[in-house]
Tab-separated table of C-alpha atoms in Angstrom:
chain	number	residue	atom	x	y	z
Z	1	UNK	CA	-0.026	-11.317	-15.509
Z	2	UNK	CA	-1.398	-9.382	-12.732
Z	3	UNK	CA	0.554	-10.559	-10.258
Z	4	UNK	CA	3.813	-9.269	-8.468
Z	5	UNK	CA	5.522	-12.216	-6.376
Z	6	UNK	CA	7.625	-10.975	-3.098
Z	7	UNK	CA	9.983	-13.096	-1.416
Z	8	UNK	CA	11.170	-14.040	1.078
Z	9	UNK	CA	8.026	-13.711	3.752
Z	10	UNK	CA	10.223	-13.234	6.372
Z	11	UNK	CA	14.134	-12.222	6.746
Z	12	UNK	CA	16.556	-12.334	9.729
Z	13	UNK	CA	19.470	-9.981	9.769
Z	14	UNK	CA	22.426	-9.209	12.047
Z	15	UNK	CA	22.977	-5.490	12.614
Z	16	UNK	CA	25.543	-4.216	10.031
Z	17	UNK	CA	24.534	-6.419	7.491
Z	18	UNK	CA	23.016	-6.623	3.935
Z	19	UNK	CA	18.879	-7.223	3.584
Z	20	UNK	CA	18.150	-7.895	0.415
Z	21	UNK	CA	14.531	-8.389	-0.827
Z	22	UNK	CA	13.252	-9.549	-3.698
Z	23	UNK	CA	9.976	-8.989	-6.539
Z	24	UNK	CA	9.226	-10.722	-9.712
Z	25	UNK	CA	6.645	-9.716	-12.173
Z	26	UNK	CA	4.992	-10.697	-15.324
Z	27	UNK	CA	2.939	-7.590	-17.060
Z	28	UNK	CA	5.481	-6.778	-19.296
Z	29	UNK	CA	3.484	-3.103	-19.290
Z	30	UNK	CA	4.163	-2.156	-15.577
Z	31	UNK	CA	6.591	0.928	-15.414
Z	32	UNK	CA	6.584	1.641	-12.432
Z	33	UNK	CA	7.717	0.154	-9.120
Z	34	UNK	CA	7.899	1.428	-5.412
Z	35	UNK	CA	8.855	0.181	-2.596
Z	36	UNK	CA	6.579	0.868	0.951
Z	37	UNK	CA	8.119	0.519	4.402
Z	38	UNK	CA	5.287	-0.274	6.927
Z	39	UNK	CA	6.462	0.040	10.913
Z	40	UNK	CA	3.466	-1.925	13.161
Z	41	UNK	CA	0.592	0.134	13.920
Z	42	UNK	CA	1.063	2.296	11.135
Z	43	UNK	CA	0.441	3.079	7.216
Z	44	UNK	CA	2.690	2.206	4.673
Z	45	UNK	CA	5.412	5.021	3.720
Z	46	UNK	CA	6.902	5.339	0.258
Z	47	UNK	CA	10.727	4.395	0.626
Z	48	UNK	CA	11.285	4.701	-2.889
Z	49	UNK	CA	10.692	4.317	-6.318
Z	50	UNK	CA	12.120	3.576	-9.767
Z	51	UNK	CA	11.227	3.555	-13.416
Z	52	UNK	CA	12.546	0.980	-16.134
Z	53	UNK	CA	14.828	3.982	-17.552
Z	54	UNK	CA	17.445	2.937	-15.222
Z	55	UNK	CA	18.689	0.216	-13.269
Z	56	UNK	CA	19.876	1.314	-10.057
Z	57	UNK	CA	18.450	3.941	-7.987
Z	58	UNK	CA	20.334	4.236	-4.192
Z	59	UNK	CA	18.683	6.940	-1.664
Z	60	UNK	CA	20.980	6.950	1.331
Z	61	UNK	CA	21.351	3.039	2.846
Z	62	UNK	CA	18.483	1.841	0.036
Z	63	UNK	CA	19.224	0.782	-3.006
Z	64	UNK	CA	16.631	-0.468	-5.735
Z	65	UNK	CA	18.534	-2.898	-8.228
Z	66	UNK	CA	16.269	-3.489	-11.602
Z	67	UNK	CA	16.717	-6.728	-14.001
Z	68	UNK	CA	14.175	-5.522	-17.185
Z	69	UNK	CA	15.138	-8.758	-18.935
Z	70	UNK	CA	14.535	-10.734	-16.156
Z	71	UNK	CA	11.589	-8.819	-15.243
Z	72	UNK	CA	12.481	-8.837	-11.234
Z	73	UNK	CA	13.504	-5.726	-8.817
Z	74	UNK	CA	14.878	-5.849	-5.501
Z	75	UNK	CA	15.439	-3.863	-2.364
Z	76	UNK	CA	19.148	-3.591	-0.743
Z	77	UNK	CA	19.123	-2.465	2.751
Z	78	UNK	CA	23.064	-1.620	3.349
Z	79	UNK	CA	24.413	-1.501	7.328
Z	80	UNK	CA	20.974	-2.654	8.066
Z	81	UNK	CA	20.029	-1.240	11.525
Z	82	UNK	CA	17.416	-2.485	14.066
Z	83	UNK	CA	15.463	0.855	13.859
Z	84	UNK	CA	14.808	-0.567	10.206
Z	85	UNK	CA	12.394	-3.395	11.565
Z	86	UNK	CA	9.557	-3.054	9.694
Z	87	UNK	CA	7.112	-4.904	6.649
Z	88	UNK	CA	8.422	-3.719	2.967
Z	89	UNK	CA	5.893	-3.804	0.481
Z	90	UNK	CA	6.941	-3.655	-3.629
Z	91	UNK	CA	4.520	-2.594	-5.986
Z	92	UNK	CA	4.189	-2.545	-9.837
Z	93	UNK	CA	1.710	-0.364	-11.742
Z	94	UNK	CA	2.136	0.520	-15.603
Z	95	UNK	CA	0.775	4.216	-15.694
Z	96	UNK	CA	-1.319	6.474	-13.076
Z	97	UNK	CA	-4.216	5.239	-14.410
Z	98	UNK	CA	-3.911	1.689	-13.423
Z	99	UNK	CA	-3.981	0.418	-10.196
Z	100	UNK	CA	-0.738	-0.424	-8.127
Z	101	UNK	CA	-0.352	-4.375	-7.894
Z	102	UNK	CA	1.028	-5.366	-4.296
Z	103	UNK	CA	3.459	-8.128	-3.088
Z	104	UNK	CA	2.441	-9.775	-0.352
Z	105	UNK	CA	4.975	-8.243	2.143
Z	106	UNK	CA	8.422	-9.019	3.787
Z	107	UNK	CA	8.930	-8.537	7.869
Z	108	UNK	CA	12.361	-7.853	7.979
Z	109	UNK	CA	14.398	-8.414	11.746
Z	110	UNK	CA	17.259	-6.504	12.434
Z	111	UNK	CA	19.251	-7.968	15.271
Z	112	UNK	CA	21.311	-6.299	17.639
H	1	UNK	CA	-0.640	18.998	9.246
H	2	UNK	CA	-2.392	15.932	10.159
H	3	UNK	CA	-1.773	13.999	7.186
H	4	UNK	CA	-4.027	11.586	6.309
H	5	UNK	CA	-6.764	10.899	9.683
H	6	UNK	CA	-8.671	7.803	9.913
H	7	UNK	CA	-11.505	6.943	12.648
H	8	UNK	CA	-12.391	4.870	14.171
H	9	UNK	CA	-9.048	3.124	15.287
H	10	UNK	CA	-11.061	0.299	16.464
H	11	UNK	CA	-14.159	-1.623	15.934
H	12	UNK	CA	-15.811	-4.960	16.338
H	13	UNK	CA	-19.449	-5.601	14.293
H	14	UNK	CA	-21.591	-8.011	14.447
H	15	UNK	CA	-22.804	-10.257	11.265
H	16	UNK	CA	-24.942	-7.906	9.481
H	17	UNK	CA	-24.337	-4.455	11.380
H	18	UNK	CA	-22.996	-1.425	9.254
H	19	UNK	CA	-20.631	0.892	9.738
H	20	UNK	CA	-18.974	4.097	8.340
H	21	UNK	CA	-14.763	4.606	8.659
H	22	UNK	CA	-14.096	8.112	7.838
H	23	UNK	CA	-11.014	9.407	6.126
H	24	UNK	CA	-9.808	12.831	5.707
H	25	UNK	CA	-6.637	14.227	4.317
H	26	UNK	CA	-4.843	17.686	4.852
H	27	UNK	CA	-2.688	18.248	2.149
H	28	UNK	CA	-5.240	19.470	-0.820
H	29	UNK	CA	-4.572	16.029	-2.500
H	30	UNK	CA	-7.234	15.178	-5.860
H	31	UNK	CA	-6.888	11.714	-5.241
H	32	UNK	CA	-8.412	9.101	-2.769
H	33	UNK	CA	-8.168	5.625	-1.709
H	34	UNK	CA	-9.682	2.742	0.746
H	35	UNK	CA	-7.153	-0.483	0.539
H	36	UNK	CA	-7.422	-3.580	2.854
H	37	UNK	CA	-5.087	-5.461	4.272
H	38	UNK	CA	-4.800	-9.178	5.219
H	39	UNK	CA	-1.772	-11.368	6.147
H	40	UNK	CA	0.149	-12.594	3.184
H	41	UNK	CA	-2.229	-10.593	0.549
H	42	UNK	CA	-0.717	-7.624	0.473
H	43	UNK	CA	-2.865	-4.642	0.109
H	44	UNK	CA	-6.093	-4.429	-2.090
H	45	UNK	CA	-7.844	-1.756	-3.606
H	46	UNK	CA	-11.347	-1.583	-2.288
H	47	UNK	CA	-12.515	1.893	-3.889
H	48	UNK	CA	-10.499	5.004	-5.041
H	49	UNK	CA	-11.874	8.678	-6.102
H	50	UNK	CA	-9.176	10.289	-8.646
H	51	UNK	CA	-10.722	13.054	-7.789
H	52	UNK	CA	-13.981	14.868	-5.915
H	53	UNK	CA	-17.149	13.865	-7.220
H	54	UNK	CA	-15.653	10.327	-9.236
H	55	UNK	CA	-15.181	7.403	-7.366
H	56	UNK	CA	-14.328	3.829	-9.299
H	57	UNK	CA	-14.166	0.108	-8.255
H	58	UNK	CA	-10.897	-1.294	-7.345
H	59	UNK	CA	-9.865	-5.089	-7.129
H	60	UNK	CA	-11.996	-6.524	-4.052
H	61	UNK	CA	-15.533	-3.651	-4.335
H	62	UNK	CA	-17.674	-6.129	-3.056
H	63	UNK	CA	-19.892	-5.488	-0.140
H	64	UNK	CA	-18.669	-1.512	0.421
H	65	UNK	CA	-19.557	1.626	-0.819
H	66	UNK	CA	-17.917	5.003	-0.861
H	67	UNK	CA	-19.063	8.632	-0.552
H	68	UNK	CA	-16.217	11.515	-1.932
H	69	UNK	CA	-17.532	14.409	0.298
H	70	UNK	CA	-15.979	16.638	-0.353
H	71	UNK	CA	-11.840	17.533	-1.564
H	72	UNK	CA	-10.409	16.520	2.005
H	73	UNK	CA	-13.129	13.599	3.109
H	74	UNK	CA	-13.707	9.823	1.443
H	75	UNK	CA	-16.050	7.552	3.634
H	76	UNK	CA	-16.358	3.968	3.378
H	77	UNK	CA	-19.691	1.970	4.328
H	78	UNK	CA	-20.044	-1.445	4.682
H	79	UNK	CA	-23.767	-2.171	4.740
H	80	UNK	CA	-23.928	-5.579	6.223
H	81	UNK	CA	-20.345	-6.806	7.594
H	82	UNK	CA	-19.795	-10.288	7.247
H	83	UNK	CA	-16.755	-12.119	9.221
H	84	UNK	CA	-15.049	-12.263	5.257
H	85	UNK	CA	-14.399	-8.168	5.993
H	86	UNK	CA	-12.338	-8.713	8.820
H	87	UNK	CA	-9.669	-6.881	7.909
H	88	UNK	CA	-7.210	-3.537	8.502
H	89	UNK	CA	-8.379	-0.769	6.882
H	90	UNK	CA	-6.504	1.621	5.157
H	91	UNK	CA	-7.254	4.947	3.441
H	92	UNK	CA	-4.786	7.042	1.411
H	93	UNK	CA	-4.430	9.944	-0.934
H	94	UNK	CA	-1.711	11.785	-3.052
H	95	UNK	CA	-1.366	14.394	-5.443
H	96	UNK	CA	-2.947	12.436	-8.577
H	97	UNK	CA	-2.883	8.547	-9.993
H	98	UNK	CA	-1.325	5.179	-9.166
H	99	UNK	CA	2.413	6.392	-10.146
H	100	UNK	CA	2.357	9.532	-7.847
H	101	UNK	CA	3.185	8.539	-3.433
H	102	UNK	CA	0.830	7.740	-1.769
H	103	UNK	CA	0.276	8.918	2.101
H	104	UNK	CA	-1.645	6.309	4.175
H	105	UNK	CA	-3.516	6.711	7.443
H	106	UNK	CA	-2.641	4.464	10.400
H	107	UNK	CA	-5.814	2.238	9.775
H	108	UNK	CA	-8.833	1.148	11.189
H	109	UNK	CA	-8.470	-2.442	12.640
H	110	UNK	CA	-11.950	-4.028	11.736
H	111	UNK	CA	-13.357	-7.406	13.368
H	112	UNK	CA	-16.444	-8.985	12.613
H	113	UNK	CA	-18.260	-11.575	14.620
């Protein structure tokens, strides 16, 4: 119940197009879920976040798309660029008291 | 502002040496964290301090400790690295809790022979 599965482990995309990433998780609790953008070399950086409340949540080119009944969330990366080549992390975590629960990562390609 | 400043960048151990990475943040965040992280896991939770003078065990505690300094400062020791602790080494802080952003350092990249 712990866990948060990320897939895929690796994505491919042509400049201009849609990246789509996706989490799945069981703990039925968690009620909150980021997503981290991690460029090599670097931290992690919040990209952003959403809460259960809603099911969409679009800052600029990112969207996060949220399936409560289905219990998955994904990341949308519209007119994907190369300067967006990077490691996304989700995350789950059911209040600030309990600690975030990781996927295991994406490295996303954007290609020219 | 700095952010969040780790040191060392850099280090290789041998089996059984110790070491100290430092951490310290600039933005008069209460909370502070050390994460690893490996390829394909993610990132762990190795220690966090909610805030100064409480620190509490996260997911993988074993074989580190952790000293709060002070509001800006959260070291982590490993007494006796072992090659299992090879590993990138991240600390990060925020405002307060798991559900607030969190601002990471750029790591300490740790190998141990």
């Amino acid at each position: 119940q712990q866990q948060v599965k990320q897939s895929p482990q690796s994505l491919i995309v042509q400049k201009g197009g849609i990246s789509i990433i996706n989490c799945a998780y069981e703990n039925t609790a968690f009620d909150y879920f980021p997503w981290y953008q991690q460029f090599p070399g670097k931290g992690p950086a919040l990209l952003i976040a959403i809460r259960p409340d809603v099911s969409e949540k679009k800052e600029g080119r990112f969207t996060i798309s949220f399936n409560k009944s289905a219990k998955q969330f994904s990341l949308h990366i519209m007119d994907s660029q190369p300067g967006d080549s990077a490691t996304y992390f989700c995350a789950a975590s059911r209040d600030s008291n309990y600690q975030l629960i990781w996927g295991a990562g994406t490295k996303l390609i954007i290609k020219p | 502002n700095a952010g969040v400043t780790q040191t060392p960048k850099f280090q290789v151990l041998k089996t059984g040496q110790s070491m100290t990475l430092q951490c310290a943040q600039d933005m008069n965040h209460n909370s502070m964290y050390w994460y690893r992280q490996d390829p394909g896991m993610g990132l762990r939770l190795i220690y966090y301090s909610a805030s100064e003078g409480t620190t509490d065990k996260g997911e993988v505690p074993n074989g580190y400790n952790v000293s709060r300094l002070n509001k800006r400062e959260f070291s982590l020791r490993l007494e006796s690295a072992a090659p299992s602790q090879t590993s990138v080494y991240f600390c990060a802080s925020n405002d307060r809790g798991f559900t607030s952003p969190l601002h990471f350092g750029n790591g300490t990249r740790l190998t141990v022979t």
